[in-house]
mmCIF file of C-alpha atoms and ligand atoms in Angstrom:
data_model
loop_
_atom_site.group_PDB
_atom_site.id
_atom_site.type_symbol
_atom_site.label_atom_id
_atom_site.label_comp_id
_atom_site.label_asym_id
_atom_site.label_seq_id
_atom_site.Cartn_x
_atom_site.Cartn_y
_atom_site.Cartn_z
ATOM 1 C CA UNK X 1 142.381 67.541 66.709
ATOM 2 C CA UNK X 2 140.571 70.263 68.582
ATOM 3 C CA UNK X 3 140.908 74.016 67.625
ATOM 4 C CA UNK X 4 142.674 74.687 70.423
ATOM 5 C CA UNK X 5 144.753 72.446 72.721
ATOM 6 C CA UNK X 6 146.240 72.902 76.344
ATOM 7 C CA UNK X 7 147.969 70.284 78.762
ATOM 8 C CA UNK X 8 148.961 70.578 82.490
ATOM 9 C CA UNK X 9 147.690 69.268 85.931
ATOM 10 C CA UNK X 10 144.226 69.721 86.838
ATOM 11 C CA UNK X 11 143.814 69.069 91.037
ATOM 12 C CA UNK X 12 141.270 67.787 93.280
ATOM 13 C CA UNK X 13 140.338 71.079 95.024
ATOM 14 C CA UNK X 14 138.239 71.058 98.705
ATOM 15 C CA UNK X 15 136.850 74.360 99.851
ATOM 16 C CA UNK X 16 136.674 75.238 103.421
ATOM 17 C CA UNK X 17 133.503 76.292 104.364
ATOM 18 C CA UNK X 18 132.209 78.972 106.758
ATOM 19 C CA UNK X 19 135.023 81.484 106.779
ATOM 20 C CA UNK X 20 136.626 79.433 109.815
ATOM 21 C CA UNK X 21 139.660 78.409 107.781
ATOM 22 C CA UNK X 22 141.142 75.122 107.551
ATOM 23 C CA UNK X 23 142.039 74.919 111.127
ATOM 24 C CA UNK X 24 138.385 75.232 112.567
ATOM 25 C CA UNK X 25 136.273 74.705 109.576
ATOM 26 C CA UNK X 26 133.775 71.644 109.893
ATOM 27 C CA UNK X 27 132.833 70.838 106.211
ATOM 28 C CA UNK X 28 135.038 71.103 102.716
ATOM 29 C CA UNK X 29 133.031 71.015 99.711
ATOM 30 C CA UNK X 30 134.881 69.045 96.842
ATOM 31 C CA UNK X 31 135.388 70.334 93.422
ATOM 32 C CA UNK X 32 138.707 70.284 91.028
ATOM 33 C CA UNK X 33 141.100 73.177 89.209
ATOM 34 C CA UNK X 34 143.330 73.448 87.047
ATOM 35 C CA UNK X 35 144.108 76.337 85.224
ATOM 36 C CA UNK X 36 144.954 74.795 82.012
ATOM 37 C CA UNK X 37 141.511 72.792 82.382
ATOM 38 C CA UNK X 38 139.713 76.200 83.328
ATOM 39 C CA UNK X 39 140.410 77.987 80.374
ATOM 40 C CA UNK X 40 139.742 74.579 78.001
ATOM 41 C CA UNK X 41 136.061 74.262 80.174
ATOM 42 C CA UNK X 42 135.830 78.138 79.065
ATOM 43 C CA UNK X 43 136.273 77.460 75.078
ATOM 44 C CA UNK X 44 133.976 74.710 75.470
ATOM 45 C CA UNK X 45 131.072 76.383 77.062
ATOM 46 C CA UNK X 46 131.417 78.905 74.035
ATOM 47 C CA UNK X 47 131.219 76.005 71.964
ATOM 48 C CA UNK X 48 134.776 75.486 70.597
ATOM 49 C CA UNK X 49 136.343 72.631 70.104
ATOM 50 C CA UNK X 50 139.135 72.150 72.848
ATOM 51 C CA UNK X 51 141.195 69.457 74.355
ATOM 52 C CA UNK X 52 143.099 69.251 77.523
ATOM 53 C CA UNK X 53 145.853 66.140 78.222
ATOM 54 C CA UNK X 54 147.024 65.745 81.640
ATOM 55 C CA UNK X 55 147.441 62.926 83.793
ATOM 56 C CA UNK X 56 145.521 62.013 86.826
ATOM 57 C CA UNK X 57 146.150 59.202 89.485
ATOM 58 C CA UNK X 58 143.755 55.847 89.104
ATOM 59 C CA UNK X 59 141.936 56.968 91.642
ATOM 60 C CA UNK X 60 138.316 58.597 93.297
ATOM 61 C CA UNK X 61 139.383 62.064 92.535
ATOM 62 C CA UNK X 62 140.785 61.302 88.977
ATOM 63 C CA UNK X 63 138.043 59.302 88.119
ATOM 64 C CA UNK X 64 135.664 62.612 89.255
ATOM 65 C CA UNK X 65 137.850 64.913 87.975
ATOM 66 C CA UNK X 66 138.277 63.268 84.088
ATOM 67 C CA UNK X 67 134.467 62.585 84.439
ATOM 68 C CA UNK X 68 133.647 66.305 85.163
ATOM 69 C CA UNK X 69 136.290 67.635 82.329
ATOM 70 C CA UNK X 70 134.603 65.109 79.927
ATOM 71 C CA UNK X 71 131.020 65.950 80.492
ATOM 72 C CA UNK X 72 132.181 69.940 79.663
ATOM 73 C CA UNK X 73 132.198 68.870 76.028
ATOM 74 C CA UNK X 74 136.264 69.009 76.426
ATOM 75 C CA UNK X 75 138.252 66.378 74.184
ATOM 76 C CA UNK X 76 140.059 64.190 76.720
ATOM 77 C CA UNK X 77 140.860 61.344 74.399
ATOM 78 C CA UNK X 78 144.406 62.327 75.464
ATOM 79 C CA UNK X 79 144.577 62.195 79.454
ATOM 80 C CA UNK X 80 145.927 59.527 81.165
ATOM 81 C CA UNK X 81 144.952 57.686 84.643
ATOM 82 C CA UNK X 82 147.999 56.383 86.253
ATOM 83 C CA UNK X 83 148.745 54.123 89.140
ATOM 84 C CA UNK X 84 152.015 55.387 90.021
ATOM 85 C CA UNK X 85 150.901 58.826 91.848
ATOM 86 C CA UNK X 86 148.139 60.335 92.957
ATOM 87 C CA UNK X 87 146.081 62.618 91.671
ATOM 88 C CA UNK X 88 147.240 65.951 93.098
ATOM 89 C CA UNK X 89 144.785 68.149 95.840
ATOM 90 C CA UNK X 90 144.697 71.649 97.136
ATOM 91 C CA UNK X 91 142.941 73.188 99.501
ATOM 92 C CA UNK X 92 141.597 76.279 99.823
ATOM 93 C CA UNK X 93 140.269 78.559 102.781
ATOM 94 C CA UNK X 94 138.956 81.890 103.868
ATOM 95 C CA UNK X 95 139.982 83.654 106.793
ATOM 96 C CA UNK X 96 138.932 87.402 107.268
ATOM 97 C CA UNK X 97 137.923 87.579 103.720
ATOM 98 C CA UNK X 98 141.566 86.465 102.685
ATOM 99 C CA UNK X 99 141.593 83.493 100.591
ATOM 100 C CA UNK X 100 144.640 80.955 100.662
ATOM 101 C CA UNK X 101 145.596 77.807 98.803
ATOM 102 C CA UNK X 102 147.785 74.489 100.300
ATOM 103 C CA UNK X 103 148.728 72.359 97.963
ATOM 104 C CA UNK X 104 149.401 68.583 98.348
ATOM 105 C CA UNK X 105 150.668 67.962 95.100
ATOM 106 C CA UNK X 106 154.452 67.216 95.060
ATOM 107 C CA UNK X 107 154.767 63.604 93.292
ATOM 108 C CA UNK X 108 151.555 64.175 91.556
ATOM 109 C CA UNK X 109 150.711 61.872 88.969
ATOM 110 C CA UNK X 110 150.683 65.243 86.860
ATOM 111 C CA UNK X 111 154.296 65.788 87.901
ATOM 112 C CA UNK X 112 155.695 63.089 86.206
ATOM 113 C CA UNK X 113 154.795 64.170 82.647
ATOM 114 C CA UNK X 114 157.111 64.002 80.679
ATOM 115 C CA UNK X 115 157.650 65.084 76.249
ATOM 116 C CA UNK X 116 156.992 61.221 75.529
ATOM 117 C CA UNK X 117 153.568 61.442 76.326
ATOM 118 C CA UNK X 118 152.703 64.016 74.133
ATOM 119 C CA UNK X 119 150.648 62.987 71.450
ATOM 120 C CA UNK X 120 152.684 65.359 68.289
ATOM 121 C CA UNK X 121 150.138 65.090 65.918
ATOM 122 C CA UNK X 122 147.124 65.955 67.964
ATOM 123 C CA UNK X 123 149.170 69.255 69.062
ATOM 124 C CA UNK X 124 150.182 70.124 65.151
ATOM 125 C CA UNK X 125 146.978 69.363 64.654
ATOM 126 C CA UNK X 126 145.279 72.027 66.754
ATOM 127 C CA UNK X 127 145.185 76.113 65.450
ATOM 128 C CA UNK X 128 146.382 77.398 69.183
ATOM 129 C CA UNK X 129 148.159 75.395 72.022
ATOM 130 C CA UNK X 130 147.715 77.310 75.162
ATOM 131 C CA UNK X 131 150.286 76.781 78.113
ATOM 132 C CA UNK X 132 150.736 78.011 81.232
ATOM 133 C CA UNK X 133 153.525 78.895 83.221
ATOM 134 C CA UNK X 134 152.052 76.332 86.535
ATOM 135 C CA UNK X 135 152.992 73.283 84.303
ATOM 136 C CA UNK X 136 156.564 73.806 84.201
ATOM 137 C CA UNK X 137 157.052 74.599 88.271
ATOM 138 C CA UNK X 138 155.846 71.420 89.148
ATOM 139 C CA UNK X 139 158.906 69.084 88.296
ATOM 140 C CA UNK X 140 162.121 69.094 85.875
ATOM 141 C CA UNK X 141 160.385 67.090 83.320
ATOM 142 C CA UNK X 142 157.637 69.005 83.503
ATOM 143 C CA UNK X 143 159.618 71.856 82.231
ATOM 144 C CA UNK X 144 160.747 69.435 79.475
ATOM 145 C CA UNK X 145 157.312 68.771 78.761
ATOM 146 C CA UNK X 146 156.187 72.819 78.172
ATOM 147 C CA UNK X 147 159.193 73.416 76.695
ATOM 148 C CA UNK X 148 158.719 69.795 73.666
ATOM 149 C CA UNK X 149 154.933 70.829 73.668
ATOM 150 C CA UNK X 150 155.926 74.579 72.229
ATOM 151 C CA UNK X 151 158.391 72.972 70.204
ATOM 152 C CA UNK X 152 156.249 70.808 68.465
ATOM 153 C CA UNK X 153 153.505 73.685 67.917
ATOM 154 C CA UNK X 154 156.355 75.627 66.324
ATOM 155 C CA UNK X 155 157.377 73.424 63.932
ATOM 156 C CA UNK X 156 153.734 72.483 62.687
ATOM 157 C CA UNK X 157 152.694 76.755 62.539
ATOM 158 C CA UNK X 158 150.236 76.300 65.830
ATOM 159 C CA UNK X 159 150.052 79.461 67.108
ATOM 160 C CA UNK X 160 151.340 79.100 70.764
ATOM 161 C CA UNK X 161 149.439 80.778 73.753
ATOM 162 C CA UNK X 162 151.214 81.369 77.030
ATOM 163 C CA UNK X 163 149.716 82.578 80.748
ATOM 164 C CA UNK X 164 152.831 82.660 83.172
ATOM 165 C CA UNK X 165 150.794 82.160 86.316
ATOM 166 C CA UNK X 166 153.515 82.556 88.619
ATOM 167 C CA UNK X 167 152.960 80.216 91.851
ATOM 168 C CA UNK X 168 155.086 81.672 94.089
ATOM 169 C CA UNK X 169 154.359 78.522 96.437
ATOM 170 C CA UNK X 170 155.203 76.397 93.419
ATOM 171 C CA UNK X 171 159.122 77.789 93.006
ATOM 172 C CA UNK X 172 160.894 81.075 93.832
ATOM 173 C CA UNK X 173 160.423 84.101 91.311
ATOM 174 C CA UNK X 174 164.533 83.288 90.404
ATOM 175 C CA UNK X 175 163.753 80.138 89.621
ATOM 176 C CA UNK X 176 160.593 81.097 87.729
ATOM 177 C CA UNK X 177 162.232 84.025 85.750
ATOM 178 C CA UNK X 178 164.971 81.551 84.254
ATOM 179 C CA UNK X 179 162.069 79.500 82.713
ATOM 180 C CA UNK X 180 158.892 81.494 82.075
ATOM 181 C CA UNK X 181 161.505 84.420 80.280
ATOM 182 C CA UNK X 182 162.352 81.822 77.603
ATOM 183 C CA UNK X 183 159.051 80.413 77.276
ATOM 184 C CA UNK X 184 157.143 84.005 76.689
ATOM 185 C CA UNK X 185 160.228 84.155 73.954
ATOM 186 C CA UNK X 186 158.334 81.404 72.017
ATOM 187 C CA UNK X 187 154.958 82.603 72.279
ATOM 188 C CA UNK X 188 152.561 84.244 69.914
ATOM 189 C CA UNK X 189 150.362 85.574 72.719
ATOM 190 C CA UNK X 190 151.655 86.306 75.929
ATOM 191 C CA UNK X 191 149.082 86.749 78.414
ATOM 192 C CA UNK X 192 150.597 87.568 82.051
ATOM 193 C CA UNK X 193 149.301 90.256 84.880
ATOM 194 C CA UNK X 194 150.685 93.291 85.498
ATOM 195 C CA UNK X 195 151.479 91.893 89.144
ATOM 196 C CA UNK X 196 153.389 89.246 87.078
ATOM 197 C CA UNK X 197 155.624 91.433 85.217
ATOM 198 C CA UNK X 198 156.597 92.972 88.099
ATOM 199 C CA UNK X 199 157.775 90.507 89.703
ATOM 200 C CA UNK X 200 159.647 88.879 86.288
ATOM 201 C CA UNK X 201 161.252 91.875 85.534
ATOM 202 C CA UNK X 202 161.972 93.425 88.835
ATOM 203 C CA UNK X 203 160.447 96.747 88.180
ATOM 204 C CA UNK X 204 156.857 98.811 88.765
ATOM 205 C CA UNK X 205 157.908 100.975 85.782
ATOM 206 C CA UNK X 206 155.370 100.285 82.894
ATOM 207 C CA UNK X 207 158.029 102.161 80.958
ATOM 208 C CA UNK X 208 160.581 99.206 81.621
ATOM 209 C CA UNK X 209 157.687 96.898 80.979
ATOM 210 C CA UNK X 210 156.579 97.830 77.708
ATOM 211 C CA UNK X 211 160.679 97.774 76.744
ATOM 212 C CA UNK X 212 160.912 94.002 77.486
ATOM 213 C CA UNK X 213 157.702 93.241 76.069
ATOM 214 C CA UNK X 214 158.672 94.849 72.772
ATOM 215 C CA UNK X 215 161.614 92.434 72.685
ATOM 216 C CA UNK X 216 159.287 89.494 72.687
ATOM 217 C CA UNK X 217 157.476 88.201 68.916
ATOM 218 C CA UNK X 218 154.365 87.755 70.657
ATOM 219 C CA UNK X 219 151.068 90.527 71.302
ATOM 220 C CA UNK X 220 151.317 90.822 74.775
ATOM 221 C CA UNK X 221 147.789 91.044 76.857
ATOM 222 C CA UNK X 222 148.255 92.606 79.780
ATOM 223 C CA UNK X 223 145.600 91.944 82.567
ATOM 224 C CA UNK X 224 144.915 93.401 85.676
ATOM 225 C CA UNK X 225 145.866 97.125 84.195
ATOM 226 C CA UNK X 226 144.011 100.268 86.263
ATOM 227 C CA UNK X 227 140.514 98.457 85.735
ATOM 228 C CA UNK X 228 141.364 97.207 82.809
ATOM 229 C CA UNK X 229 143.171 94.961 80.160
ATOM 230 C CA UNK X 230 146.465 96.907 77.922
ATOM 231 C CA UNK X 231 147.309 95.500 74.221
ATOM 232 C CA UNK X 232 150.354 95.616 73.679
ATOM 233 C CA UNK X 233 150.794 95.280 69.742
ATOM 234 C CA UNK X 234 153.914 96.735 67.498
ATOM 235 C CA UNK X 235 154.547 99.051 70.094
ATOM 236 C CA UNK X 236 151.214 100.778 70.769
ATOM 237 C CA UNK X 237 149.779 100.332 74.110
ATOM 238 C CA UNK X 238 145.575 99.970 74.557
ATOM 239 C CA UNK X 239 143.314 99.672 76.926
ATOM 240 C CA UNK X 240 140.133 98.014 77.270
ATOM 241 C CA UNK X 241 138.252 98.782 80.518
ATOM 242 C CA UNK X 242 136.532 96.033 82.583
ATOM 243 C CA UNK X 243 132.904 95.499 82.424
ATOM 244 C CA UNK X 244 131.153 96.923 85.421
ATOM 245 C CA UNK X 245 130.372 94.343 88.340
ATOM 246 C CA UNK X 246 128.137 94.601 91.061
ATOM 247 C CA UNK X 247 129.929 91.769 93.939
ATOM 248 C CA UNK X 248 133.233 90.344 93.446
ATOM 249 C CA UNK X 249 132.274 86.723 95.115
ATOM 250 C CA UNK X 250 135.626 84.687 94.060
ATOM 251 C CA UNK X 251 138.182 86.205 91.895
ATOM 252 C CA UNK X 252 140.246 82.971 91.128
ATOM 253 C CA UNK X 253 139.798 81.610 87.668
ATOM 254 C CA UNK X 254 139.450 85.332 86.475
ATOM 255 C CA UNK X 255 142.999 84.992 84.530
ATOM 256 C CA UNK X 256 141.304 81.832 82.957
ATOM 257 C CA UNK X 257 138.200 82.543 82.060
ATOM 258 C CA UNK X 258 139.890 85.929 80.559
ATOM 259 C CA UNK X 259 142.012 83.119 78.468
ATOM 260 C CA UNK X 260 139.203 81.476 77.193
ATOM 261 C CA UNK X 261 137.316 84.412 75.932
ATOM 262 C CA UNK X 262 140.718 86.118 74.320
ATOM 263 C CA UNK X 263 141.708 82.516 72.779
ATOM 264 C CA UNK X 264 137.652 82.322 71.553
ATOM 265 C CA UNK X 265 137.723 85.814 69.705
ATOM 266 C CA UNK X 266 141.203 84.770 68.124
ATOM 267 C CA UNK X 267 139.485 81.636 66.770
ATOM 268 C CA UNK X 268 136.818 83.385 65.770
ATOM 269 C CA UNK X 269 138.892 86.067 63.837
ATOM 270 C CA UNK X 270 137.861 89.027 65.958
ATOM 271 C CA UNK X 271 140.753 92.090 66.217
ATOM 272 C CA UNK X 272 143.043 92.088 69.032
ATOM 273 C CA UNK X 273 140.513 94.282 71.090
ATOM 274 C CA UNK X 274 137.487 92.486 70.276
ATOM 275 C CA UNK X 275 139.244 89.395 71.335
ATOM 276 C CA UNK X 276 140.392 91.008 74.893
ATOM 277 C CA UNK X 277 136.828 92.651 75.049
ATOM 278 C CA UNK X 278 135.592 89.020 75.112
ATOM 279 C CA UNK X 279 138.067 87.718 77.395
ATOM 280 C CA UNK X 280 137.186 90.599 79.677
ATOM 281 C CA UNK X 281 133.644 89.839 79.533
ATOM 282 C CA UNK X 282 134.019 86.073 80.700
ATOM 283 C CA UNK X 283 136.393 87.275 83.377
ATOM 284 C CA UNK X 284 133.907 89.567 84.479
ATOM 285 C CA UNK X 285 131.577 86.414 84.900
ATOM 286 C CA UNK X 286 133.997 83.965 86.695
ATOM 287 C CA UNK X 287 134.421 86.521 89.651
ATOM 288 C CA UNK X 288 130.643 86.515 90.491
ATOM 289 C CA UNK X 289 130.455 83.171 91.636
ATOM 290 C CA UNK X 290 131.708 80.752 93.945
ATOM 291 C CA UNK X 291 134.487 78.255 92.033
ATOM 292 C CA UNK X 292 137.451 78.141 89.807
ATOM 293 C CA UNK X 293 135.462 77.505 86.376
ATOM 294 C CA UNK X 294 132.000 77.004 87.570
ATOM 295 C CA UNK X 295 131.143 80.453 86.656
ATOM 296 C CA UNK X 296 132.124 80.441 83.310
ATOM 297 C CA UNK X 297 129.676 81.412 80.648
ATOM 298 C CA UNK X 298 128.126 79.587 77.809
ATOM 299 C CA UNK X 299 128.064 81.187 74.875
ATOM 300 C CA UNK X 300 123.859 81.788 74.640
ATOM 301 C CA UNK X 301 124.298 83.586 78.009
ATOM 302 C CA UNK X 302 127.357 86.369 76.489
ATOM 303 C CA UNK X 303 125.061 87.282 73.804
ATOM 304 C CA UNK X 304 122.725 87.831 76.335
ATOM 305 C CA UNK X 305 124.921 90.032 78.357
ATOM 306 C CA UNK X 306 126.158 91.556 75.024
ATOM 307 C CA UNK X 307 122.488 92.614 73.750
ATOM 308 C CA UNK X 308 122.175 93.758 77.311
ATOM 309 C CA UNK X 309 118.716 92.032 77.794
ATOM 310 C CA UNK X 310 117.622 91.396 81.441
ATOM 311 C CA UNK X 311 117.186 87.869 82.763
ATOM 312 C CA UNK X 312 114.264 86.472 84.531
ATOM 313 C CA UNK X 313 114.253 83.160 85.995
ATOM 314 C CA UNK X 314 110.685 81.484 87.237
HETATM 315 O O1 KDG C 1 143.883 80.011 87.882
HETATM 316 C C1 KDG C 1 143.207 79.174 88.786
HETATM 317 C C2 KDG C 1 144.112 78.037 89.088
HETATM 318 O O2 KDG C 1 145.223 78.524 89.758
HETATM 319 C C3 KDG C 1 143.470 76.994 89.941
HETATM 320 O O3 KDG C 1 142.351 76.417 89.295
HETATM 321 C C4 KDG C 1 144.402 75.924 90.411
HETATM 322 O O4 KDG C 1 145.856 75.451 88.611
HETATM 323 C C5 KDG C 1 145.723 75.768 89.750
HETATM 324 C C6 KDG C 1 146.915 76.037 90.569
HETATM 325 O O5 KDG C 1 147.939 75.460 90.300
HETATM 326 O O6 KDG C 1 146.832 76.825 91.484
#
């Protein structure tokens, strides 16, 4: 198995061009997301072994989709193309500088995972499983999916890595609260936003925060802090401040490429903030282009950034 393993549904993704929105726009680019396949993309292009299982519909987009994932050096020995659903598609567009997604993915071929096709010993397998918390809003047996996956990483000692990326458009924050809660109970890392924990415990108080994260086994990695990421290990809070960045061009796939680089350092045995250091670095990269994973580093071009060295291209 691959170091580090991660399931959920990876999209067909068309980008309104021109700043017109959807309504009035005249061309969509195509590309794909996924966060789950984001963050697996991420470990690859740092040149860990990953593996993401999913399942996309028999058709043009999961054929590109698979294709693309593949040729990223990520182990997809695992995914399945299905006839019985499509592959899933969302659309984003910018209008005034505000960016907004519309999905088409209810009935997904992605939505109807369910535990039996999980593949136990390539997850036991693995040193990390990472989830997120998109997986489990799409469909009921979805959340029975999530919910065998971390199971079966339990019982084998694979570490288990959780992102709650609450989609608000996915399921209410009620309905979100009653499942991600007992999830991040399981996990070894939690890895949510500040904006997240707000909203999944009702409360701007970093006080109350830190008191609910202390109930939880895992470290907790808090991003999107004051310009920075917070540690939260046997009850000391850290930060680690954000690299520096000269134009914020896209900020999705931030929390992802953060994931990779954090999951990367733990691999690699770095501490805690060396790890989040890392995953703050690749963040830093994502946002300066265009694209949910395009922009995500490989690993020659951190240790370039690292040593600090300039970069000429002719
Ligand atoms: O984190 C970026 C992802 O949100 C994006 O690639 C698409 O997985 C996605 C989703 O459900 O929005």
């Amino acid at each position: 198995s691959p170091e580090i393993v991660t399931f959920g549904e990876s999209m067909a993704l068309l980008i309104a061009d021109g700043g017109r929105g959807l309504e009035y726009a005249s061309n969509l680019s195509p590309s794909f997301g996924g966060a789950e396949s984001n963050v697996a993309i991420g470990l690859a292009r740092l040149g860990h072994a990953s593996g993401w299982c999913g399942r996309l519909g028999d058709d043009p987009f999961g054929h590109r989709i698979l294709k693309a994932i593949r040729g990223e050096g990520v182990d997809t020995s695992r995914t399945r193309l299905t006839d019985e659903a499509p592959t899933g598609l969302m659309i984003r567009e910018n209008v005034a500088g505000r960016s907004s997604v519309h999905y088409y993915r209810k009935l997904s071929a992605a939505s109807f995972m369910c535990p039996e096709h999980l593949d136990e010993a390539y997850i036991a397998g693995a040193k990390i499983l990472h989830i997120t918390g998109i997986t489990p809003a799409l469909s009921p047996s979805c959340i029975d999916t999530a919910t065998a996956a971390v199971d079966i990483a339990k019982r084998n000692g694979v570490k288990v890595s959780f992102d709650p990326n609450l989609r608000l458009k996915l399921w209410s924050v009620e309905e979100a609260r009653k499942v991600l809660l007992p999830l991040a109970m399981k996990a070894n890392y939690f890895l949510p936003g500040l904006d997240e924990l707000n909203l999944l415990y009702e409360t701007d108080s970093m006080e109350t925060i830190k008191g609910k994260l202390l109930e939880l086994d895992a470290v907790s990695i808090i991003k999107g802090g004051d310009n920075c990421t917070y540690i939260l290990e046997n009850g000391k809070l850290t930060s680690i401040p954000y690299f520096k960045v000269e134009q914020v061009i896209d900020s999705v796939g931030a929390g992802d490429g953060f994931c990779a680089g954090f999951l990367a350092g733990v691999i690699r045995g770095y501490s805690m903030e060396e790890s989040v250091r890392l995953g703050n670095l690749i963040g830093s990269q994502v946002i300066q282009s265009v694209g949910d994973w395009e922009g995500l580093p490989v690993a020659a071009e951190i240790e370039r950034l690292l040593a600090g060295k300039g970069y000429v291209e002719r």
